[in-house]
Amino acid sequence: MPRSDSLKVGELTDTSYYILLSLVDANHGYMIMKTIEKMTNNQFSIGSASMYTTIKKLLDAELIILCDEVNKKKIYLATEKGIE
């Protein structure tokens, strides 16, 4: 039985939740990882491959947007839908 995509059924994984939470203010990838570690007192960390896979899913679900690109760093921000 294939795994369902949690975003399509309206559920967030821990990874999705923490990424959205870290994108209330605009951030790029490395800062997303560091923000998550800081907000969880190093109890939760995310690897870059997992993070970027989840970011792609969040973009597809319109929960975040790519709002800027500075010095080759993509900067993301949670949408109103993502904050809800």
PDB file of C-alpha atoms in Angstrom:
ATOM      1  CA  MET A   1       0.000   0.000   0.000  1.00  0.00           C
ATOM      2  CA  PRO A   2       1.569   3.342  -1.035  1.00  0.00           C
ATOM      3  CA  ARG A   3       2.148   6.024   1.551  1.00  0.00           C
ATOM      4  CA  SER A   4      -0.281   8.895   1.296  1.00  0.00           C
ATOM      5  CA  ASP A   5       1.152  12.373   1.081  1.00  0.00           C
ATOM      6  CA  SER A   6       0.246  13.855   4.448  1.00  0.00           C
ATOM      7  CA  LEU A   7      -0.139  17.377   3.009  1.00  0.00           C
ATOM      8  CA  LYS A   8      -2.792  16.157   0.572  1.00  0.00           C
ATOM      9  CA  VAL A   9      -4.889  14.751   3.406  1.00  0.00           C
ATOM     10  CA  GLY A  10      -4.436  17.868   5.529  1.00  0.00           C
ATOM     11  CA  GLU A  11      -1.869  16.551   7.987  1.00  0.00           C
ATOM     12  CA  LEU A  12       1.585  17.901   8.685  1.00  0.00           C
ATOM     13  CA  THR A  13       4.627  15.813   9.452  1.00  0.00           C
ATOM     14  CA  ASP A  14       6.952  17.080  12.169  1.00  0.00           C
ATOM     15  CA  THR A  15       9.324  18.220   9.436  1.00  0.00           C
ATOM     16  CA  SER A  16       6.607  20.159   7.598  1.00  0.00           C
ATOM     17  CA  TYR A  17       5.377  21.710  10.827  1.00  0.00           C
ATOM     18  CA  TYR A  18       8.795  22.937  11.912  1.00  0.00           C
ATOM     19  CA  ILE A  19       9.671  24.260   8.462  1.00  0.00           C
ATOM     20  CA  LEU A  20       6.402  26.218   8.345  1.00  0.00           C
ATOM     21  CA  LEU A  21       6.998  27.523  11.835  1.00  0.00           C
ATOM     22  CA  SER A  22      10.496  28.659  10.863  1.00  0.00           C
ATOM     23  CA  LEU A  23       9.095  30.489   7.831  1.00  0.00           C
ATOM     24  CA  VAL A  24       6.777  32.894   9.630  1.00  0.00           C
ATOM     25  CA  ASP A  25       9.685  35.211   8.830  1.00  0.00           C
ATOM     26  CA  ALA A  26      11.523  34.782   5.520  1.00  0.00           C
ATOM     27  CA  ASN A  27      14.497  32.410   5.697  1.00  0.00           C
ATOM     28  CA  HIS A  28      16.855  30.459   3.460  1.00  0.00           C
ATOM     29  CA  GLY A  29      17.710  26.763   3.820  1.00  0.00           C
ATOM     30  CA  TYR A  30      20.602  26.892   6.262  1.00  0.00           C
ATOM     31  CA  MET A  31      18.756  29.340   8.518  1.00  0.00           C
ATOM     32  CA  ILE A  32      15.647  27.125   8.420  1.00  0.00           C
ATOM     33  CA  MET A  33      17.735  24.241   9.793  1.00  0.00           C
ATOM     34  CA  LYS A  34      19.340  26.433  12.460  1.00  0.00           C
ATOM     35  CA  THR A  35      15.999  28.009  13.454  1.00  0.00           C
ATOM     36  CA  ILE A  36      14.446  24.555  13.924  1.00  0.00           C
ATOM     37  CA  GLU A  37      17.365  23.414  16.069  1.00  0.00           C
ATOM     38  CA  LYS A  38      17.142  26.575  18.176  1.00  0.00           C
ATOM     39  CA  MET A  39      13.362  26.467  18.665  1.00  0.00           C
ATOM     40  CA  THR A  40      13.529  22.802  19.751  1.00  0.00           C
ATOM     41  CA  ASN A  41      16.643  23.135  21.935  1.00  0.00           C
ATOM     42  CA  ASN A  42      18.459  20.732  19.568  1.00  0.00           C
ATOM     43  CA  GLN A  43      15.796  18.057  20.138  1.00  0.00           C
ATOM     44  CA  PHE A  44      14.835  18.052  16.436  1.00  0.00           C
ATOM     45  CA  SER A  45      17.118  18.532  13.475  1.00  0.00           C
ATOM     46  CA  ILE A  46      16.560  18.113   9.783  1.00  0.00           C
ATOM     47  CA  GLY A  47      18.983  17.126   7.064  1.00  0.00           C
ATOM     48  CA  SER A  48      19.233  19.153   3.885  1.00  0.00           C
ATOM     49  CA  ALA A  49      17.857  16.417   1.584  1.00  0.00           C
ATOM     50  CA  SER A  50      14.798  15.909   3.763  1.00  0.00           C
ATOM     51  CA  MET A  51      14.331  19.649   4.152  1.00  0.00           C
ATOM     52  CA  TYR A  52      14.431  20.406   0.425  1.00  0.00           C
ATOM     53  CA  THR A  53      12.096  17.494  -0.366  1.00  0.00           C
ATOM     54  CA  THR A  54       9.640  18.888   2.166  1.00  0.00           C
ATOM     55  CA  ILE A  55      10.090  22.443   0.885  1.00  0.00           C
ATOM     56  CA  LYS A  56       9.140  21.254  -2.607  1.00  0.00           C
ATOM     57  CA  LYS A  57       5.977  19.654  -1.215  1.00  0.00           C
ATOM     58  CA  LEU A  58       5.130  22.788   0.764  1.00  0.00           C
ATOM     59  CA  LEU A  59       5.619  24.909  -2.364  1.00  0.00           C
ATOM     60  CA  ASP A  60       3.376  22.569  -4.384  1.00  0.00           C
ATOM     61  CA  ALA A  61       0.706  22.779  -1.658  1.00  0.00           C
ATOM     62  CA  GLU A  62       1.022  26.610  -1.690  1.00  0.00           C
ATOM     63  CA  LEU A  63       1.844  26.656   2.020  1.00  0.00           C
ATOM     64  CA  ILE A  64       5.098  28.535   1.351  1.00  0.00           C
ATOM     65  CA  ILE A  65       6.419  30.700  -1.463  1.00  0.00           C
ATOM     66  CA  LEU A  66       9.843  31.425  -2.869  1.00  0.00           C
ATOM     67  CA  CYS A  67       9.941  35.147  -2.172  1.00  0.00           C
ATOM     68  CA  ASP A  68      13.501  36.088  -3.122  1.00  0.00           C
ATOM     69  CA  GLU A  69      16.915  34.837  -4.150  1.00  0.00           C
ATOM     70  CA  VAL A  70      19.989  36.582  -2.764  1.00  0.00           C
ATOM     71  CA  ASN A  71      23.546  35.444  -3.467  1.00  0.00           C
ATOM     72  CA  LYS A  72      22.242  32.105  -4.805  1.00  0.00           C
ATOM     73  CA  LYS A  73      20.259  31.537  -1.588  1.00  0.00           C
ATOM     74  CA  LYS A  74      16.556  30.909  -2.081  1.00  0.00           C
ATOM     75  CA  ILE A  75      14.456  32.654   0.516  1.00  0.00           C
ATOM     76  CA  TYR A  76      11.102  31.166   1.474  1.00  0.00           C
ATOM     77  CA  LEU A  77       8.129  32.513   3.417  1.00  0.00           C
ATOM     78  CA  ALA A  78       4.970  30.889   4.767  1.00  0.00           C
ATOM     79  CA  THR A  79       1.774  31.933   3.014  1.00  0.00           C
ATOM     80  CA  GLU A  80      -1.461  32.808   4.821  1.00  0.00           C
ATOM     81  CA  LYS A  81      -2.654  29.297   3.972  1.00  0.00           C
ATOM     82  CA  GLY A  82       0.535  27.884   5.505  1.00  0.00           C
ATOM     83  CA  ILE A  83       0.124  29.898   8.671  1.00  0.00           C
ATOM     84  CA  GLU A  84      -3.475  28.717   9.054  1.00  0.00           C
TER      85      GLU A  84
END
